[in-house]
XYZ file of C-alpha atoms in Angstrom:
682
model
C 25.048 -9.204 -2.306
C 25.891 -8.011 1.174
C 24.410 -4.997 2.891
C 27.771 -3.222 2.591
C 27.748 -3.469 -1.187
C 24.376 -1.734 -1.306
C 24.547 0.711 1.607
C 27.062 2.686 3.615
C 28.984 1.229 6.557
C 27.078 3.280 9.128
C 23.708 2.279 7.712
C 24.530 -1.411 7.611
C 26.253 -1.692 10.957
C 23.289 0.005 12.612
C 21.289 -3.059 11.636
C 23.743 -5.547 13.102
C 22.001 -6.278 16.397
C 21.722 -9.996 15.607
C 23.569 -12.493 13.428
C 20.101 -13.681 12.358
C 20.105 -10.960 9.721
C 23.477 -11.886 8.193
C 24.868 -8.410 8.674
C 28.350 -7.662 9.915
C 29.485 -4.778 11.996
C 29.132 -2.878 15.237
C 27.549 0.552 15.078
C 29.443 1.605 18.202
C 32.876 0.505 16.912
C 35.285 3.250 15.865
C 37.807 2.337 13.194
C 41.079 4.247 13.146
C 43.183 3.915 10.031
C 46.504 5.611 9.468
C 47.064 7.939 6.546
C 49.355 5.400 4.889
C 46.719 2.708 5.077
C 44.110 5.093 3.679
C 46.458 5.834 0.788
C 47.050 2.145 0.089
C 43.341 1.428 0.278
C 42.611 4.276 -2.109
C 45.146 2.984 -4.640
C 43.762 -0.525 -4.289
C 40.230 0.751 -4.711
C 41.271 2.636 -7.815
C 42.806 -0.471 -9.375
C 39.714 -2.432 -8.362
C 37.372 0.016 -10.047
C 39.552 0.075 -13.180
C 39.752 -3.717 -13.263
C 35.977 -4.018 -12.738
C 35.346 -1.478 -15.491
C 37.522 -3.441 -17.931
C 35.844 -6.706 -17.012
C 32.335 -5.253 -17.275
C 33.051 -3.865 -20.716
C 34.747 -6.996 -22.028
C 32.686 -9.995 -20.899
C 30.123 -11.235 -23.399
C 31.557 -8.826 -25.938
C 29.525 -8.624 -29.130
C 31.772 -7.858 -32.145
C 28.812 -6.189 -33.864
C 28.677 -3.524 -31.146
C 31.578 -1.139 -30.774
C 31.242 -0.817 -26.989
C 30.015 -4.314 -26.189
C 27.500 -5.332 -23.560
C 26.929 -1.858 -22.033
C 25.493 -0.630 -25.326
C 23.366 -3.628 -26.200
C 19.626 -3.232 -25.973
C 17.493 -5.668 -24.011
C 17.141 -9.246 -25.213
C 13.617 -9.341 -26.721
C 13.164 -13.031 -25.876
C 13.386 -12.518 -22.108
C 9.850 -11.120 -21.871
C 8.206 -14.285 -23.197
C 10.500 -16.492 -21.117
C 9.473 -14.706 -17.939
C 5.775 -14.831 -18.724
C 5.730 -18.466 -19.844
C 7.533 -19.592 -16.692
C 4.843 -18.194 -14.394
C 1.961 -20.461 -13.380
C -1.328 -19.887 -11.597
C -0.826 -23.046 -9.525
C 2.323 -21.591 -7.965
C 0.489 -18.405 -7.007
C -2.296 -20.470 -5.476
C 0.275 -22.304 -3.363
C 1.887 -19.095 -2.111
C -1.538 -17.654 -1.298
C -2.612 -20.749 0.610
C 0.633 -20.868 2.603
C 0.724 -17.232 3.694
C -3.002 -16.838 4.469
C -3.319 -20.156 6.294
C -3.096 -18.420 9.670
C -3.334 -14.887 11.048
C -0.088 -12.908 10.807
C -0.631 -9.563 12.495
C 2.402 -7.272 12.600
C 4.554 -7.646 15.686
C 3.433 -11.209 16.442
C 5.484 -14.430 16.171
C 3.534 -15.270 13.021
C 4.705 -11.970 11.534
C 8.316 -13.131 11.847
C 7.429 -16.575 10.522
C 6.108 -15.076 7.295
C 9.274 -12.975 7.032
C 11.404 -16.115 7.250
C 9.114 -17.915 4.790
C 9.572 -15.210 2.146
C 13.295 -14.892 2.811
C 13.786 -18.620 2.253
C 11.634 -18.579 -0.872
C 13.790 -15.852 -2.381
C 16.997 -17.686 -1.597
C 15.581 -20.905 -3.068
C 14.390 -19.050 -6.172
C 17.923 -17.927 -6.977
C 18.029 -14.286 -5.915
C 21.527 -13.091 -5.062
C 20.547 -12.322 -1.466
C 17.550 -11.950 0.822
C 18.000 -9.920 3.987
C 15.680 -9.221 6.908
C 15.683 -5.652 8.244
C 14.128 -5.256 11.714
C 12.605 -2.066 13.126
C 11.409 -1.404 16.668
C 8.173 0.515 16.185
C 5.020 1.595 17.996
C 2.173 -0.816 17.286
C -1.189 -1.387 18.979
C -3.335 -4.313 20.139
C -6.533 -5.049 22.059
C -6.029 -6.222 25.635
C -7.027 -9.900 25.768
C -7.414 -9.751 29.538
C -9.610 -6.661 29.436
C -11.699 -6.718 26.224
C -13.054 -3.603 24.560
C -16.775 -3.181 25.113
C -19.527 -1.045 23.551
C -22.919 -1.080 25.305
C -26.327 0.508 25.655
C -27.110 1.074 29.320
C -30.560 1.426 30.819
C -31.435 4.388 32.989
C -30.558 2.396 36.114
C -27.108 1.532 34.706
C -27.933 -2.070 33.855
C -26.873 -3.589 30.535
C -29.448 -3.246 27.766
C -27.271 -4.323 24.825
C -23.606 -5.306 24.396
C -21.828 -5.534 21.051
C -19.864 -8.622 20.112
C -16.108 -8.178 19.872
C -15.409 -10.927 17.322
C -16.937 -12.179 14.088
C -19.275 -15.162 14.270
C -17.612 -18.481 13.414
C -19.054 -19.379 10.023
C -16.301 -21.656 8.718
C -13.457 -23.685 10.266
C -10.790 -21.051 9.588
C -12.908 -18.484 11.456
C -12.158 -20.361 14.677
C -8.381 -19.832 14.714
C -7.399 -18.855 18.296
C -4.931 -16.244 16.997
C -7.601 -14.118 15.332
C -7.314 -10.687 16.903
C -10.482 -9.195 18.346
C -12.131 -6.303 16.559
C -10.285 -3.046 17.324
C -8.924 0.174 15.893
C -5.165 0.391 16.281
C -3.817 3.403 18.187
C -7.167 4.215 19.787
C -6.843 6.017 23.090
C -7.541 3.998 26.210
C -10.582 5.254 28.048
C -14.186 5.016 29.164
C -16.829 7.234 27.617
C -20.516 7.420 28.514
C -23.168 9.704 27.078
C -25.697 10.384 24.353
C -25.154 9.147 20.799
C -25.043 11.272 17.628
C -25.007 9.917 14.060
C -22.445 11.866 11.993
C -22.582 10.052 8.635
C -18.947 9.620 7.414
C -17.498 12.068 9.978
C -16.177 14.310 7.206
C -15.669 18.043 7.629
C -18.715 18.698 5.433
C -20.823 16.360 7.602
C -19.976 18.359 10.697
C -20.576 21.607 8.835
C -24.072 20.361 8.004
C -24.785 19.557 11.656
C -23.561 23.006 12.647
C -25.860 24.602 10.056
C -29.034 23.151 11.583
C -31.352 25.517 13.424
C -30.885 25.137 16.250
C -27.394 23.603 15.750
C -26.973 20.092 17.118
C -25.067 20.062 20.402
C -22.099 17.744 19.828
C -19.920 18.484 22.825
C -19.495 15.594 25.221
C -21.319 13.137 22.958
C -20.350 9.742 21.556
C -20.434 9.718 17.761
C -21.306 6.840 15.474
C -20.004 7.050 11.891
C -19.940 4.730 8.958
C -16.774 3.686 7.176
C -16.050 5.079 3.726
C -15.231 8.304 1.854
C -12.248 9.314 4.052
C -9.561 7.593 6.097
C -10.745 6.302 9.460
C -7.971 8.169 11.297
C -9.336 11.451 9.960
C -12.790 10.447 11.159
C -11.346 10.156 14.666
C -9.480 13.471 14.534
C -12.487 15.268 13.034
C -14.722 13.843 15.746
C -12.541 14.764 18.690
C -12.136 18.232 17.181
C -15.929 18.628 17.275
C -16.219 17.665 20.916
C -16.704 13.870 20.794
C -15.714 11.816 23.829
C -15.794 8.560 21.873
C -16.309 7.245 18.322
C -17.995 4.068 17.105
C -17.269 3.003 13.508
C -19.251 0.503 11.458
C -19.558 -0.762 7.873
C -22.965 0.160 6.494
C -24.592 -2.185 3.946
C -24.977 0.818 1.636
C -21.173 0.948 1.370
C -20.251 -2.743 1.732
C -23.411 -4.570 0.665
C -25.580 -5.142 -2.388
C -29.117 -4.173 -3.407
C -29.348 -7.362 -5.455
C -31.771 -9.696 -3.639
C -29.810 -12.700 -4.938
C -26.511 -11.448 -3.461
C -25.210 -13.721 -0.725
C -23.138 -12.862 2.313
C -20.166 -14.866 3.523
C -19.809 -17.868 3.611
C -22.243 -18.252 0.702
C -20.838 -15.245 -1.187
C -18.287 -12.457 -0.892
C -20.642 -9.886 0.690
C -20.188 -8.710 4.273
C -22.285 -10.418 6.972
C -23.618 -8.450 9.911
C -20.979 -9.488 12.445
C -18.036 -8.505 10.230
C -16.172 -5.470 11.504
C -13.378 -3.577 9.797
C -10.194 -3.425 11.821
C -7.759 -0.667 10.914
C -5.304 1.918 12.176
C -6.039 5.516 13.198
C -2.596 6.920 12.315
C -3.719 10.148 10.624
C -0.394 11.994 10.352
C 0.954 12.974 6.939
C 4.190 11.429 8.222
C 3.366 7.747 8.093
C 5.637 5.146 9.626
C 6.441 4.769 13.295
C 4.378 7.488 15.023
C 7.229 8.115 17.482
C 9.977 8.762 14.898
C 8.401 10.945 12.188
C 10.898 11.589 9.410
C 13.583 9.311 10.874
C 14.143 5.528 10.972
C 13.055 3.766 14.149
C 16.424 2.291 14.995
C 17.309 1.855 18.662
C 19.658 4.839 18.673
C 16.925 7.192 17.426
C 15.233 9.566 19.858
C 11.441 9.377 20.016
C 8.815 12.052 20.451
C 6.323 12.002 23.303
C 2.992 10.293 22.741
C 1.095 13.561 23.181
C 3.036 15.029 20.248
C 1.798 12.404 17.787
C -1.282 12.629 15.579
C -2.912 9.678 17.323
C -6.439 10.206 18.667
C -7.168 11.255 22.244
C -10.578 9.558 22.353
C -11.553 5.870 22.471
C -12.518 4.428 19.073
C -13.990 0.984 18.383
C -15.398 -0.760 15.264
C -18.580 -2.856 15.283
C -20.575 -4.853 12.727
C -23.815 -3.604 11.196
C -25.857 -6.158 13.150
C -24.768 -4.276 16.265
C -24.927 -0.821 14.662
C -28.619 -1.165 13.870
C -29.365 -1.705 17.572
C -27.958 1.777 18.243
C -29.178 3.660 15.171
C -32.817 2.534 15.345
C -33.112 3.902 18.893
C -31.928 7.426 18.032
C -34.291 10.358 18.385
C -33.994 13.849 16.946
C -34.346 15.101 13.368
C -34.248 12.738 10.414
C -30.875 12.453 8.730
C -30.839 13.934 5.213
C -31.401 11.596 2.268
C -27.682 11.355 1.474
C -27.054 10.121 5.011
C -29.605 7.313 4.851
C -27.732 4.013 4.699
C -28.623 0.460 3.829
C -30.130 -0.697 7.123
C -33.885 -1.197 7.261
C -34.487 1.797 9.539
C -35.069 5.521 9.340
C -31.706 7.118 10.158
C -31.975 9.935 12.704
C -29.301 12.267 14.032
C -29.838 12.231 17.784
C -28.521 13.262 20.208
C -29.629 10.472 22.484
C -32.213 7.705 22.301
C -35.992 7.815 22.264
C -35.755 6.401 25.769
C -33.876 9.374 27.207
C -32.618 7.384 30.174
C -30.524 5.099 28.008
C -26.891 5.966 27.334
C -24.029 4.536 25.326
C -20.936 3.365 27.150
C -17.540 2.589 25.622
C -14.739 0.815 27.496
C -11.648 0.671 25.291
C -8.357 -0.787 26.487
C -6.415 -0.920 23.223
C -2.698 -0.720 23.995
C 0.131 1.139 22.315
C 3.412 -0.711 22.607
C 6.747 -0.989 20.864
C 7.259 -4.208 18.918
C 9.660 -5.564 16.318
C 8.505 -5.772 12.736
C 10.485 -6.934 9.732
C 11.121 -6.006 6.119
C 12.653 -8.551 3.754
C 14.641 -7.328 0.766
C 15.570 -9.758 -2.009
C 18.287 -8.565 -4.368
C 19.233 -9.335 -7.971
C 22.400 -7.493 -8.880
C 22.309 -5.691 -12.210
C 24.823 -6.769 -14.821
C 25.695 -3.328 -16.206
C 24.269 -0.704 -13.835
C 24.102 -2.411 -10.429
C 23.803 0.972 -8.703
C 20.436 1.670 -10.351
C 17.437 0.014 -8.716
C 14.008 -1.067 -9.859
C 12.100 -1.846 -6.657
C 9.066 -4.130 -6.446
C 7.141 -4.221 -3.164
C 4.185 -5.615 -1.267
C 3.286 -5.722 2.417
C 2.914 -9.172 3.922
C 1.219 -8.328 7.252
C -2.549 -8.597 7.682
C -5.143 -7.867 10.343
C -6.164 -11.530 10.263
C -5.664 -14.024 7.399
C -5.553 -11.297 4.759
C -5.955 -13.533 1.712
C -6.910 -10.469 -0.346
C -5.172 -7.737 1.665
C -2.382 -8.301 1.044
C -1.573 -11.969 0.430
C -2.916 -11.641 -3.116
C -0.079 -9.175 -3.694
C 2.506 -11.258 -1.844
C 1.654 -14.342 -3.906
C 1.834 -12.504 -7.239
C 5.149 -10.867 -6.318
C 6.633 -14.222 -5.265
C 5.790 -15.662 -8.674
C 7.467 -12.685 -10.366
C 10.595 -13.094 -8.238
C 10.590 -16.824 -9.026
C 10.546 -16.128 -12.768
C 13.400 -13.629 -12.454
C 15.342 -15.919 -10.128
C 15.112 -18.893 -12.457
C 16.702 -17.015 -15.358
C 19.397 -15.519 -13.136
C 20.138 -18.838 -11.415
C 20.505 -20.622 -14.742
C 22.968 -18.022 -15.986
C 20.760 -17.372 -18.991
C 20.044 -13.732 -18.206
C 20.648 -10.985 -15.700
C 18.919 -7.587 -15.850
C 20.938 -4.531 -16.790
C 19.945 -2.781 -13.553
C 19.464 -4.213 -10.074
C 16.033 -5.445 -9.059
C 14.952 -5.345 -5.414
C 11.957 -7.341 -4.183
C 10.603 -6.017 -0.874
C 8.140 -7.588 1.568
C 7.122 -4.867 4.012
C 6.117 -5.272 7.633
C 3.377 -3.404 9.526
C 1.858 -1.631 6.531
C -1.549 -1.995 8.132
C -0.420 0.243 10.988
C 0.343 3.149 8.675
C 2.961 2.125 6.073
C 5.380 1.503 8.921
C 7.887 -0.954 7.437
C 8.314 0.694 4.052
C 8.497 4.172 5.549
C 11.185 3.214 8.071
C 13.292 1.572 5.354
C 12.988 4.586 3.067
C 13.894 6.889 5.956
C 16.857 4.637 6.792
C 18.313 4.642 3.287
C 16.817 7.805 1.817
C 20.034 9.169 0.308
C 20.948 6.037 -1.602
C 17.399 5.192 -2.618
C 16.618 8.724 -3.743
C 19.745 8.894 -5.900
C 19.686 5.382 -7.343
C 16.063 4.264 -7.677
C 14.489 4.189 -11.139
C 10.965 3.290 -10.011
C 8.958 1.604 -7.273
C 6.277 -0.890 -8.362
C 3.657 -1.696 -5.735
C 1.217 -4.587 -5.629
C -0.753 -4.372 -2.379
C -4.145 -5.920 -3.119
C -3.521 -7.709 -6.422
C -7.126 -8.872 -6.502
C -9.974 -6.747 -5.108
C -12.266 -7.929 -7.909
C -12.119 -9.361 -11.414
C -13.502 -6.567 -13.598
C -10.343 -4.953 -15.020
C -6.752 -4.170 -14.088
C -6.634 -0.790 -12.366
C -3.380 1.123 -12.516
C -2.400 4.089 -10.399
C 0.816 5.741 -11.404
C 3.129 8.648 -11.894
C 2.666 9.796 -15.512
C 6.294 8.939 -16.286
C 5.372 5.251 -16.203
C 2.167 5.250 -18.269
C 3.798 3.860 -21.394
C 5.578 1.106 -19.473
C 2.215 0.048 -18.014
C 0.451 0.155 -21.379
C 3.188 -1.767 -23.176
C 3.137 -4.483 -20.519
C -0.661 -4.785 -20.448
C -0.704 -5.206 -24.251
C 1.470 -8.316 -23.918
C -0.772 -10.147 -21.433
C -3.882 -12.064 -22.446
C -7.074 -11.167 -20.603
C -7.996 -13.929 -18.118
C -11.617 -13.956 -19.235
C -11.286 -13.533 -23.012
C -8.385 -15.066 -24.915
C -9.130 -12.820 -27.902
C -8.309 -9.696 -25.901
C -5.396 -8.363 -23.920
C -5.473 -6.931 -20.429
C -4.954 -3.540 -22.098
C -8.030 -3.980 -24.307
C -10.277 -4.609 -21.299
C -8.756 -1.675 -19.410
C -9.760 0.598 -22.300
C -13.251 -0.915 -22.599
C -14.090 -0.663 -18.923
C -12.161 2.402 -17.796
C -11.207 4.682 -20.675
C -9.284 7.905 -20.158
C -11.782 10.800 -20.456
C -9.089 12.898 -22.153
C -8.177 10.148 -24.634
C -10.837 7.393 -24.840
C -8.514 5.136 -26.832
C -6.297 4.715 -23.778
C -7.030 3.361 -20.294
C -7.582 5.754 -17.438
C -4.688 5.777 -14.990
C -5.452 7.534 -11.735
C -3.166 9.404 -9.410
C -1.521 7.391 -6.672
C -3.114 8.813 -3.547
C -1.373 7.843 -0.324
C -2.846 4.583 0.951
C -0.079 2.062 0.386
C 3.671 1.483 0.442
C 4.400 3.581 -2.637
C 3.782 6.710 -0.549
C 7.238 7.060 1.086
C 8.942 6.462 -2.265
C 6.780 8.942 -4.156
C 6.418 11.695 -1.574
C 9.569 11.405 0.551
C 12.264 10.758 -2.057
C 10.565 11.524 -5.382
C 10.687 8.089 -7.008
C 8.100 7.399 -9.764
C 5.640 4.720 -8.657
C 3.019 2.295 -9.959
C 0.271 0.491 -8.039
C -1.536 -2.429 -9.726
C -4.753 -4.174 -8.689
C -7.561 -6.064 -10.371
C -10.680 -4.299 -9.175
C -14.469 -4.665 -9.121
C -17.067 -2.903 -11.242
C -17.574 0.610 -9.865
C -21.297 0.220 -10.605
C -21.482 -1.908 -7.454
C -21.187 1.351 -5.505
C -19.075 -0.114 -2.696
C -16.272 1.489 -0.724
C -13.943 -1.514 -1.041
C -14.202 -5.251 -1.486
C -16.831 -6.128 1.139
C -14.790 -8.317 3.530
C -11.972 -5.779 3.839
C -10.020 -6.043 7.126
C -12.391 -8.621 8.615
C -11.735 -12.144 9.860
C -13.559 -13.380 6.769
C -10.833 -12.234 4.350
C -9.656 -15.822 3.832
C -8.246 -18.114 1.154
C -11.736 -19.580 0.915
C -13.304 -16.390 -0.492
C -10.502 -15.964 -3.025
C -10.733 -19.522 -4.314
C -14.515 -19.816 -4.163
C -15.729 -16.432 -5.356
C -13.028 -14.108 -6.628
C -10.463 -16.060 -8.658
C -11.068 -19.831 -8.577
C -8.351 -20.608 -11.160
C -5.983 -17.846 -9.981
C -5.818 -16.564 -13.556
C -6.380 -12.944 -12.514
C -3.519 -13.244 -10.051
C -1.412 -14.618 -12.895
C -2.325 -11.705 -15.162
C -1.176 -9.236 -12.502
C 2.072 -11.198 -12.107
C 2.752 -11.063 -15.829
C 2.047 -7.354 -16.156
C 4.188 -6.643 -13.094
C 7.009 -8.847 -14.410
C 7.006 -7.134 -17.793
C 7.070 -3.618 -16.307
C 9.932 -4.719 -14.038
C 11.852 -6.267 -16.929
C 11.333 -3.231 -19.149
C 12.519 -0.751 -16.522
C 15.433 -2.890 -15.384
C 16.710 -4.061 -18.788
C 15.937 -1.412 -21.405
C 18.965 0.393 -22.788
C 17.148 3.697 -22.259
C 14.698 3.875 -19.368
C 11.157 3.888 -20.814
C 9.917 7.047 -19.146
C 7.495 9.347 -20.964
C 8.049 12.978 -20.028
C 5.392 13.976 -22.567
C 2.729 12.066 -20.610
C 3.762 14.049 -17.558
C 3.366 17.297 -19.474
C -0.065 16.206 -20.717
C -1.251 15.400 -17.202
C -0.101 18.789 -15.942
C -2.122 20.473 -18.678
C -5.212 18.382 -17.879
C -4.853 19.235 -14.195
C -4.631 22.961 -14.902
C -7.646 22.746 -17.223
C -9.659 21.012 -14.488
C -8.569 23.659 -12.006
C -9.714 26.380 -14.345
C -13.078 24.745 -14.897
C -13.686 24.590 -11.170
C -12.224 27.890 -9.959
C -11.165 30.274 -12.733
C -14.205 32.569 -12.490
C -14.092 32.778 -8.692
C -10.353 33.437 -8.733
C -10.706 36.103 -11.410
C -13.034 38.019 -9.090
C -10.105 38.242 -6.662
C -7.680 39.320 -9.367
C -5.949 35.957 -9.602
C -5.047 34.723 -13.094
C -3.533 31.516 -14.452
C -0.980 33.270 -16.641
C 2.107 32.160 -14.712
C 0.844 28.606 -14.283
C -0.004 28.337 -17.984
C 3.468 29.606 -18.835
C 5.096 27.040 -16.559
C 3.171 24.206 -18.225
C 4.185 25.460 -21.690
C 7.842 25.588 -20.625
C 7.637 22.124 -19.077
C 6.034 20.717 -22.240
C 8.788 22.201 -24.389
C 11.436 20.672 -22.129
C 9.691 17.296 -22.269
C 9.705 17.385 -26.060
C 13.344 18.465 -26.095
C 14.606 15.622 -23.935
C 12.817 13.030 -26.046
C 14.362 14.545 -29.172
C 17.784 14.214 -27.552
C 16.998 10.622 -26.559
C 16.201 9.853 -30.199
C 19.576 11.264 -31.218
C 21.710 9.922 -28.349
C 24.888 8.072 -29.268
C 23.928 4.493 -28.506
C 27.543 3.412 -28.865
C 28.593 5.574 -25.903
C 27.959 4.140 -22.436
C 28.653 7.572 -20.967
C 26.008 9.220 -23.144
C 23.487 6.495 -22.319
C 24.175 6.798 -18.601
C 23.859 10.590 -18.754
C 20.510 10.639 -20.533
C 19.123 7.901 -18.261
C 20.214 9.790 -15.164
C 18.619 12.966 -16.464
């Protein structure tokens, strides 16, 4: 399917800067057509639509159905065919291929992975696979002028200098294309002064420091904060707002380590070693995507805002490992940090400011660049047989800070196996989904959801009007405890129905759904799994919050009893194929389970006669949310004369409407394609 079948002329021709992308057109060309030609084209188009309508309603006609194919429900055998065709060995191969070398956004390797996925989709039998380029603001360390964090003696000599790269512990750690440790979009600058420990750099942490008597003087200081609790970009903005001239970030063992004395760090286990540092972006704006084109696609014709108008930090920021962090924290003077601020290092955490040796200072030299680079989305397309203008979209980002075997190659590999299963059935002519299915491999997600956001901004009108749902699989495997789902309530039943069809990787007597209930039950209904809200940390965000498309995010996760902020090797050079195969999923059966659940949700949404949304689940979640709000704030609000009467009434009205539409769905004329289309659109 060409771009022009899916999008408008102006949208497609704007992409046509290179024949590499198989797009036709010139965005600067003006086409003048006489009124007579317009008339002839209109008549021809009318006959074409009529002819297509007749063909669509007549091919594969079933004499047992009065309206034929458009009124037939989904083939129940397709589900098992899709699932049985998927194999763990294939997923392992995809994972090994993509994570074999670093593929940071904006690099040549970034484009190589785009071409790899494009070719896979064409080989698998998808109708098309198109690369969409965007020219966006990215960020890199300066190889000729490395970032440096030091402790200086009173005479200015070097007392201690942090490393800027993980220690080589295995052969893949020695790849020359591994990017040095850095925080993308940091300001360039040199900062020198006393150090202050600010815990997680949250608002409440700074409020605590301000409450001390006397209050801690923060102005003109360098802060050190641990990762976790909030987004790192907010740590930077909070810090500069409280007077910091620089920020050092590190991963504390309390948040990324284990208290178990038998736990082993990489390469002997999956726990974080002391030289591992978390790379990551500092793009803290609510408008993710290219920081220079908020709200608009970063095509070449688009105007860009000035750098000072972005939400990027104005202070230098640099990550370090905990082996380096302890050298700074153990030297701090001042009051003891409160018990909740004590981390996992074998020291007494103090607040500062400054070191016990008052002559010593911290110095930061950060030369991280901000530069415009090309990044690439790939969109694979399977045209729907009956409703080709309705889309079920499946997506994953393929870029990584280094190898990214977990984040996000685990998601890329599972999605590729799903697309392969769909492609095989389509290619053979055995089946084609009722609605169109789009498989999307996003670029530059790690820089702030850049690729997905630009694409949504580019095609917002069509996507907002035509999209049924967006299904995201970012980190398919962060652990192997249970399948965690985040979702809009409309899609709960689709998730549950799919999970009930997939066998648990660890217990053949149970389904994935059974283990979800056992290990993460819904507090409001313990016989169902808990499904959390989506949040905003992955590529579902522009679909959910920009254009209002219901979304799902799937990931096998770890046991929350571990008390960690994420899987321990997150965004480090040690996130490699080795840790996945050795410690997390040796047989790739958990990857396969995610693929099967994702495939079944995709099939259900794309092929069901009536879209399997549950408006009642949405109504229930609204009621639960209001109840939680009341529990937390009703008494305080009542003191100010604020009641919940109007909100309660709105929830009651919504619930009644939800019940009413499902009653109408039960009674809809299933022999009328118009009635089916109308209720699905509503």
